[in-house]
PDB file of C-alpha atoms in Angstrom:
ATOM      1  CA  ASN A   1     125.210  86.945  74.421  1.00 60.00           C
ATOM      2  CA  ALA A   2     125.510  83.837  72.290  1.00 74.00           C
ATOM      3  CA  GLY A   3     129.522  83.546  72.491  1.00 93.00           C
ATOM      4  CA  VAL A   4     130.686  80.879  69.848  1.00 96.00           C
ATOM      5  CA  THR A   5     128.025  79.660  67.618  1.00 96.00           C
ATOM      6  CA  GLN A   6     128.845  76.670  65.113  1.00 97.00           C
ATOM      7  CA  THR A   7     126.594  75.607  62.268  1.00 97.00           C
ATOM      8  CA  PRO A   8     125.531  72.999  61.543  1.00 96.00           C
ATOM      9  CA  LYS A   9     125.763  70.934  64.526  1.00 95.00           C
ATOM     10  CA  PHE A  10     125.421  67.577  62.652  1.00 96.00           C
ATOM     11  CA  ARG A  11     126.150  66.506  59.015  1.00 96.00           C
ATOM     12  CA  VAL A  12     126.466  63.562  57.031  1.00 97.00           C
ATOM     13  CA  LEU A  13     128.506  63.650  53.693  1.00 97.00           C
ATOM     14  CA  LYS A  14     129.253  61.320  50.874  1.00 97.00           C
ATOM     15  CA  THR A  15     132.712  60.787  49.884  1.00 98.00           C
ATOM     16  CA  GLY A  16     133.900  63.485  47.598  1.00 97.00           C
ATOM     17  CA  GLN A  17     131.117  65.862  48.485  1.00 97.00           C
ATOM     18  CA  SER A  18     132.053  69.557  49.570  1.00 96.00           C
ATOM     19  CA  MET A  19     130.748  71.615  52.686  1.00 96.00           C
ATOM     20  CA  THR A  20     131.512  74.752  54.727  1.00 97.00           C
ATOM     21  CA  LEU A  21     131.289  74.830  58.413  1.00 97.00           C
ATOM     22  CA  LEU A  22     130.488  78.215  59.933  1.00 97.00           C
ATOM     23  CA  CYS A  23     131.901  79.756  63.115  1.00 98.00           C
ATOM     24  CA  ALA A  24     130.461  83.069  64.446  1.00 98.00           C
ATOM     25  CA  GLN A  25     131.564  84.979  67.565  1.00 97.00           C
ATOM     26  CA  ASP A  26     130.007  87.963  68.965  1.00 95.00           C
ATOM     27  CA  MET A  27     132.782  88.859  71.464  1.00 93.00           C
ATOM     28  CA  ASN A  28     135.043  90.969  69.149  1.00 93.00           C
ATOM     29  CA  HIS A  29     137.969  88.514  69.265  1.00 93.00           C
ATOM     30  CA  GLU A  30     140.950  88.514  67.426  1.00 92.00           C
ATOM     31  CA  TYR A  31     141.953  85.010  67.395  1.00 93.00           C
ATOM     32  CA  MET A  32     139.878  82.283  66.113  1.00 95.00           C
ATOM     33  CA  TYR A  33     140.437  78.434  65.843  1.00 96.00           C
ATOM     34  CA  TRP A  34     139.252  75.272  64.169  1.00 97.00           C
ATOM     35  CA  TYR A  35     140.044  72.078  65.873  1.00 97.00           C
ATOM     36  CA  ARG A  36     139.172  68.150  65.310  1.00 97.00           C
ATOM     37  CA  GLN A  37     138.409  65.977  68.183  1.00 94.00           C
ATOM     38  CA  ASP A  38     139.173  62.200  67.634  1.00 92.00           C
ATOM     39  CA  PRO A  39     139.090  59.308  70.410  1.00 85.00           C
ATOM     40  CA  GLY A  40     142.473  59.114  71.662  1.00 81.00           C
ATOM     41  CA  MET A  41     143.809  61.921  69.988  1.00 83.00           C
ATOM     42  CA  GLY A  42     142.778  64.874  71.856  1.00 87.00           C
ATOM     43  CA  LEU A  43     142.067  68.324  70.049  1.00 92.00           C
ATOM     44  CA  ARG A  44     144.294  68.840  67.052  1.00 94.00           C
ATOM     45  CA  LEU A  45     144.625  72.199  65.448  1.00 94.00           C
ATOM     46  CA  ILE A  46     143.586  72.607  61.817  1.00 97.00           C
ATOM     47  CA  HIS A  47     143.976  76.100  60.954  1.00 97.00           C
ATOM     48  CA  TYR A  48     143.764  79.456  62.914  1.00 94.00           C
ATOM     49  CA  SER A  49     143.471  83.258  62.554  1.00 94.00           C
ATOM     50  CA  VAL A  50     144.999  86.073  64.320  1.00 91.00           C
ATOM     51  CA  GLY A  51     142.851  88.602  62.938  1.00 91.00           C
ATOM     52  CA  GLU A  52     140.558  89.589  60.082  1.00 93.00           C
ATOM     53  CA  GLY A  53     141.903  88.605  56.712  1.00 94.00           C
ATOM     54  CA  THR A  54     144.468  86.410  58.130  1.00 94.00           C
ATOM     55  CA  THR A  55     144.733  82.508  58.458  1.00 96.00           C
ATOM     56  CA  ALA A  56     147.557  80.081  59.329  1.00 94.00           C
ATOM     57  CA  LYS A  57     148.160  76.273  59.214  1.00 94.00           C
ATOM     58  CA  GLY A  58     147.766  74.208  62.333  1.00 93.00           C
ATOM     59  CA  GLU A  59     148.799  70.812  62.994  1.00 91.00           C
ATOM     60  CA  VAL A  60     146.718  68.799  60.666  1.00 96.00           C
ATOM     61  CA  PRO A  61     145.637  71.230  57.802  1.00 97.00           C
ATOM     62  CA  ASP A  62     145.674  68.883  54.785  1.00 97.00           C
ATOM     63  CA  GLY A  63     142.165  68.707  53.282  1.00 96.00           C
ATOM     64  CA  TYR A  64     140.923  71.783  54.602  1.00 98.00           C
ATOM     65  CA  ASN A  65     140.565  75.480  53.656  1.00 97.00           C
ATOM     66  CA  VAL A  66     139.784  78.472  55.848  1.00 98.00           C
ATOM     67  CA  SER A  67     138.688  81.947  55.270  1.00 97.00           C
ATOM     68  CA  ARG A  68     138.303  85.087  57.760  1.00 97.00           C
ATOM     69  CA  LEU A  69     136.775  87.697  55.660  1.00 94.00           C
ATOM     70  CA  LYS A  70     134.957  89.140  58.438  1.00 95.00           C
ATOM     71  CA  LYS A  71     136.357  89.614  61.923  1.00 95.00           C
ATOM     72  CA  GLN A  72     133.368  87.660  63.619  1.00 97.00           C
ATOM     73  CA  ASN A  73     133.348  84.637  60.978  1.00 97.00           C
ATOM     74  CA  PHE A  74     135.682  81.789  60.426  1.00 98.00           C
ATOM     75  CA  LEU A  75     134.814  79.376  57.919  1.00 98.00           C
ATOM     76  CA  LEU A  76     136.343  75.807  57.511  1.00 98.00           C
ATOM     77  CA  GLY A  77     135.761  74.157  53.977  1.00 98.00           C
ATOM     78  CA  LEU A  78     136.080  70.675  52.902  1.00 96.00           C
ATOM     79  CA  GLU A  79     136.505  70.421  49.302  1.00 92.00           C
ATOM     80  CA  SER A  80     136.465  66.865  48.769  1.00 96.00           C
ATOM     81  CA  ALA A  81     135.317  65.003  51.820  1.00 96.00           C
ATOM     82  CA  ALA A  82     137.169  61.595  52.917  1.00 97.00           C
ATOM     83  CA  PRO A  83     136.157  59.157  55.461  1.00 97.00           C
ATOM     84  CA  SER A  84     139.242  60.171  57.409  1.00 96.00           C
ATOM     85  CA  GLN A  85     137.560  63.465  57.904  1.00 97.00           C
ATOM     86  CA  THR A  86     134.834  61.960  60.091  1.00 97.00           C
ATOM     87  CA  SER A  87     135.273  63.727  63.357  1.00 97.00           C
ATOM     88  CA  VAL A  88     133.804  66.404  65.752  1.00 96.00           C
ATOM     89  CA  TYR A  89     134.983  69.770  64.810  1.00 97.00           C
ATOM     90  CA  PHE A  90     135.148  72.508  67.380  1.00 96.00           C
ATOM     91  CA  CYS A  91     135.700  76.296  66.816  1.00 97.00           C
ATOM     92  CA  ALA A  92     137.312  78.614  69.536  1.00 95.00           C
ATOM     93  CA  SER A  93     137.905  82.430  69.851  1.00 95.00           C
ATOM     94  CA  ARG A  94     139.907  84.538  71.950  1.00 93.00           C
ATOM     95  CA  GLY A  95     141.272  87.985  72.457  1.00 85.00           C
ATOM     96  CA  PRO A  96     142.487  90.576  72.809  1.00 71.00           C
ATOM     97  CA  ARG A  97     145.928  90.093  71.408  1.00 62.00           C
ATOM     98  CA  ALA A  98     147.437  88.498  74.309  1.00 63.00           C
ATOM     99  CA  PRO A  99     148.688  84.768  74.868  1.00 73.00           C
ATOM    100  CA  ASN A 100     147.252  84.286  78.426  1.00 78.00           C
ATOM    101  CA  THR A 101     143.544  84.773  77.523  1.00 85.00           C
ATOM    102  CA  GLU A 102     140.678  82.333  77.690  1.00 88.00           C
ATOM    103  CA  ALA A 103     139.507  80.576  74.874  1.00 92.00           C
ATOM    104  CA  PHE A 104     135.715  80.247  74.241  1.00 93.00           C
ATOM    105  CA  PHE A 105     134.218  77.099  72.588  1.00 94.00           C
ATOM    106  CA  GLY A 106     131.351  76.378  70.222  1.00 94.00           C
ATOM    107  CA  GLN A 107     129.259  73.215  70.970  1.00 93.00           C
ATOM    108  CA  GLY A 108     130.875  71.374  67.895  1.00 94.00           C
ATOM    109  CA  THR A 109     129.817  69.910  65.055  1.00 96.00           C
ATOM    110  CA  ARG A 110     129.678  65.953  64.391  1.00 96.00           C
ATOM    111  CA  LEU A 111     130.524  65.256  60.761  1.00 97.00           C
ATOM    112  CA  THR A 112     130.232  61.788  59.300  1.00 97.00           C
ATOM    113  CA  VAL A 113     131.670  61.148  56.142  1.00 97.00           C
ATOM    114  CA  VAL A 114     130.480  57.855  54.452  1.00 97.00           C
TER     115      VAL A 114
ATOM    116  CA  GLY N   1     157.154  72.493  67.594  1.00 83.00           C
ATOM    117  CA  ASP N   2     155.174  73.263  70.558  1.00 88.00           C
ATOM    118  CA  SER N   3     153.385  70.162  72.041  1.00 92.00           C
ATOM    119  CA  VAL N   4     151.583  68.993  75.200  1.00 94.00           C
ATOM    120  CA  THR N   5     151.559  65.543  76.664  1.00 95.00           C
ATOM    121  CA  GLN N   6     149.204  64.104  79.305  1.00 94.00           C
ATOM    122  CA  MET N   7     148.985  61.069  81.424  1.00 86.00           C
ATOM    123  CA  GLU N   8     146.639  58.284  79.524  1.00 83.00           C
ATOM    124  CA  GLY N   9     143.361  57.759  80.657  1.00 85.00           C
ATOM    125  CA  PRO N  10     140.496  56.760  81.670  1.00 93.00           C
ATOM    126  CA  VAL N  11     141.248  57.354  85.140  1.00 95.00           C
ATOM    127  CA  THR N  12     138.739  55.955  87.612  1.00 97.00           C
ATOM    128  CA  LEU N  13     138.632  57.104  91.364  1.00 97.00           C
ATOM    129  CA  SER N  14     136.109  56.786  94.230  1.00 97.00           C
ATOM    130  CA  GLU N  15     134.310  59.793  95.423  1.00 97.00           C
ATOM    131  CA  GLU N  16     136.694  61.780  97.832  1.00 97.00           C
ATOM    132  CA  ALA N  17     139.689  60.347  96.413  1.00 97.00           C
ATOM    133  CA  PHE N  18     142.984  62.508  95.646  1.00 98.00           C
ATOM    134  CA  LEU N  19     143.354  63.392  91.829  1.00 97.00           C
ATOM    135  CA  THR N  20     146.483  63.964  89.918  1.00 97.00           C
ATOM    136  CA  ILE N  21     146.551  64.279  86.167  1.00 97.00           C
ATOM    137  CA  ASN N  22     150.041  64.798  84.798  1.00 97.00           C
ATOM    138  CA  CYS N  23     150.917  67.269  81.909  1.00 97.00           C
ATOM    139  CA  THR N  24     154.198  68.145  80.653  1.00 97.00           C
ATOM    140  CA  TYR N  25     154.901  70.305  77.646  1.00 96.00           C
ATOM    141  CA  THR N  26     157.552  71.461  75.000  1.00 94.00           C
ATOM    142  CA  ALA N  27     157.596  74.966  73.883  1.00 91.00           C
ATOM    143  CA  THR N  28     159.945  77.908  72.839  1.00 84.00           C
ATOM    144  CA  GLY N  29     159.816  80.764  75.189  1.00 81.00           C
ATOM    145  CA  TYR N  30     157.592  81.191  78.079  1.00 85.00           C
ATOM    146  CA  PRO N  31     153.992  79.883  77.212  1.00 91.00           C
ATOM    147  CA  SER N  32     150.906  80.432  79.260  1.00 93.00           C
ATOM    148  CA  LEU N  33     149.423  77.052  80.291  1.00 95.00           C
ATOM    149  CA  PHE N  34     145.727  76.115  80.833  1.00 96.00           C
ATOM    150  CA  TRP N  35     143.539  73.234  81.943  1.00 97.00           C
ATOM    151  CA  TYR N  36     140.207  73.080  80.308  1.00 97.00           C
ATOM    152  CA  VAL N  37     137.283  70.671  81.141  1.00 97.00           C
ATOM    153  CA  GLN N  38     134.776  69.100  78.644  1.00 94.00           C
ATOM    154  CA  TYR N  39     131.355  67.733  80.036  1.00 92.00           C
ATOM    155  CA  PRO N  40     129.727  65.061  77.802  1.00 87.00           C
ATOM    156  CA  GLY N  41     128.191  66.544  74.692  1.00 85.00           C
ATOM    157  CA  GLU N  42     129.644  70.014  75.298  1.00 86.00           C
ATOM    158  CA  GLY N  43     132.458  72.040  74.062  1.00 87.00           C
ATOM    159  CA  LEU N  44     135.469  72.997  76.182  1.00 92.00           C
ATOM    160  CA  GLN N  45     135.440  75.452  78.898  1.00 94.00           C
ATOM    161  CA  LEU N  46     138.348  77.167  80.869  1.00 95.00           C
ATOM    162  CA  LEU N  47     139.091  75.383  84.461  1.00 97.00           C
ATOM    163  CA  LEU N  48     142.129  77.375  85.438  1.00 97.00           C
ATOM    164  CA  LYS N  49     145.499  78.920  84.009  1.00 95.00           C
ATOM    165  CA  ALA N  50     148.799  80.066  84.781  1.00 95.00           C
ATOM    166  CA  THR N  51     150.865  82.764  82.878  1.00 91.00           C
ATOM    167  CA  LYS N  52     154.502  82.588  84.168  1.00 90.00           C
ATOM    168  CA  ALA N  53     156.684  80.338  86.234  1.00 92.00           C
ATOM    169  CA  ASP N  54     155.700  79.338  89.786  1.00 95.00           C
ATOM    170  CA  ASP N  55     152.349  80.764  89.305  1.00 95.00           C
ATOM    171  CA  LYS N  56     149.511  78.612  90.808  1.00 97.00           C
ATOM    172  CA  GLY N  57     146.050  78.624  89.008  1.00 97.00           C
ATOM    173  CA  SER N  58     142.983  77.369  90.955  1.00 97.00           C
ATOM    174  CA  ASN N  59     139.505  76.969  90.513  1.00 97.00           C
ATOM    175  CA  LYS N  60     136.522  74.834  91.900  1.00 96.00           C
ATOM    176  CA  GLY N  61     139.100  72.837  94.270  1.00 97.00           C
ATOM    177  CA  PHE N  62     141.435  72.168  91.448  1.00 98.00           C
ATOM    178  CA  GLU N  63     145.005  73.472  91.311  1.00 98.00           C
ATOM    179  CA  ALA N  64     147.974  73.461  89.061  1.00 98.00           C
ATOM    180  CA  THR N  65     151.347  75.022  89.441  1.00 98.00           C
ATOM    181  CA  TYR N  66     153.685  76.203  86.530  1.00 97.00           C
ATOM    182  CA  ARG N  67     156.846  74.385  86.812  1.00 96.00           C
ATOM    183  CA  LYS N  68     159.396  75.671  84.304  1.00 93.00           C
ATOM    184  CA  GLU N  69     162.336  73.487  85.618  1.00 94.00           C
ATOM    185  CA  THR N  70     160.286  70.280  84.933  1.00 95.00           C
ATOM    186  CA  THR N  71     158.231  71.754  82.144  1.00 96.00           C
ATOM    187  CA  SER N  72     155.022  70.603  83.967  1.00 97.00           C
ATOM    188  CA  PHE N  73     151.577  71.688  84.754  1.00 98.00           C
ATOM    189  CA  HIS N  74     149.978  68.974  86.843  1.00 98.00           C
ATOM    190  CA  LEU N  75     146.369  69.118  87.638  1.00 98.00           C
ATOM    191  CA  GLU N  76     145.358  68.047  91.396  1.00 98.00           C
ATOM    192  CA  LYS N  77     142.043  67.945  93.746  1.00 98.00           C
ATOM    193  CA  GLY N  78     142.070  66.822  97.172  1.00 97.00           C
ATOM    194  CA  SER N  79     138.674  65.309  97.049  1.00 96.00           C
ATOM    195  CA  VAL N  80     136.800  64.476  93.902  1.00 97.00           C
ATOM    196  CA  GLN N  81     133.238  64.436  93.589  1.00 97.00           C
ATOM    197  CA  VAL N  82     130.945  62.310  91.059  1.00 96.00           C
ATOM    198  CA  SER N  83     130.116  65.838  89.258  1.00 95.00           C
ATOM    199  CA  ASP N  84     133.864  66.086  88.294  1.00 97.00           C
ATOM    200  CA  SER N  85     133.433  63.023  85.819  1.00 96.00           C
ATOM    201  CA  ALA N  86     134.613  64.681  82.665  1.00 96.00           C
ATOM    202  CA  VAL N  87     137.563  64.847  80.154  1.00 95.00           C
ATOM    203  CA  TYR N  88     140.302  67.146  81.344  1.00 97.00           C
ATOM    204  CA  PHE N  89     142.690  68.933  78.645  1.00 96.00           C
ATOM    205  CA  CYS N  90     146.040  70.542  79.182  1.00 97.00           C
ATOM    206  CA  ALA N  91     146.986  73.210  76.737  1.00 95.00           C
ATOM    207  CA  LEU N  92     149.637  75.929  76.035  1.00 94.00           C
ATOM    208  CA  SER N  93     149.556  79.245  74.350  1.00 91.00           C
ATOM    209  CA  GLY N  94     152.393  79.168  71.894  1.00 82.00           C
ATOM    210  CA  GLU N  95     154.057  81.278  69.543  1.00 78.00           C
ATOM    211  CA  GLY N  96     152.193  83.238  66.741  1.00 79.00           C
ATOM    212  CA  GLY N  97     148.833  82.661  68.601  1.00 82.00           C
ATOM    213  CA  LYS N  98     148.599  78.891  68.436  1.00 87.00           C
ATOM    214  CA  LEU N  99     146.715  77.126  71.203  1.00 90.00           C
ATOM    215  CA  ILE N 100     147.886  73.503  71.447  1.00 92.00           C
ATOM    216  CA  PHE N 101     146.237  70.759  73.398  1.00 93.00           C
ATOM    217  CA  GLY N 102     146.979  67.602  74.802  1.00 93.00           C
ATOM    218  CA  GLN N 103     145.391  64.308  73.995  1.00 93.00           C
ATOM    219  CA  GLY N 104     142.858  64.721  77.113  1.00 94.00           C
ATOM    220  CA  THR N 105     142.405  62.421  80.268  1.00 95.00           C
ATOM    221  CA  GLU N 106     138.946  61.159  80.770  1.00 95.00           C
ATOM    222  CA  LEU N 107     137.957  60.960  84.463  1.00 96.00           C
ATOM    223  CA  SER N 108     135.331  58.843  86.091  1.00 96.00           C
ATOM    224  CA  VAL N 109     134.459  59.340  89.802  1.00 97.00           C
ATOM    225  CA  LYS N 110     132.148  56.442  91.361  1.00 97.00           C
ATOM    226  CA  PRO N 111     130.165  57.092  94.220  1.00 95.00           C
TER     227      PRO N 111
END
């Protein structure tokens, strides 16, 4: 049982380049989330999804897009990377449709934009 | 909007000391509350949770009580160990499925 898997684990981008981070979960969870973690800022919610085909904005959505075409996958895209997007990105999932269920996290993606 | 505020770290304690990490929240309705822990180089994992007022969550010697009147969910442990060194996050499950985290509190326990 793999749980939540993020790819890639590390990436260096040049300013203006684009990339997609993939999150895959094998627990049949409805809810999926993308966070960024920065020193002193904790985890900030970028976008989230409450089911296949749905997405919603979190606290810091600007500069990011997401898609949830399949229930098990949640993609985070950066169309034109900026140095301010240097961060560690975490994906999480939880389910079923209830507010008190545990979230499971991936191992993170360390992204550096130069 | 919904938010979580934690005491700032880092917190440095000696082994067997008593630990308190404060957490307060702002939310509409009655959210579920969580404490997550992050060990170096890893993702977050659930430590404990409480889903309604006056509930007490507990795990591995850690405890937290959901206090609606003070909108708080403080984390406590009676005797910390070196292996408890980590970053601790308070979180709430808000409206529409959002899961909102505080800024995290780094704990360092010295032998």
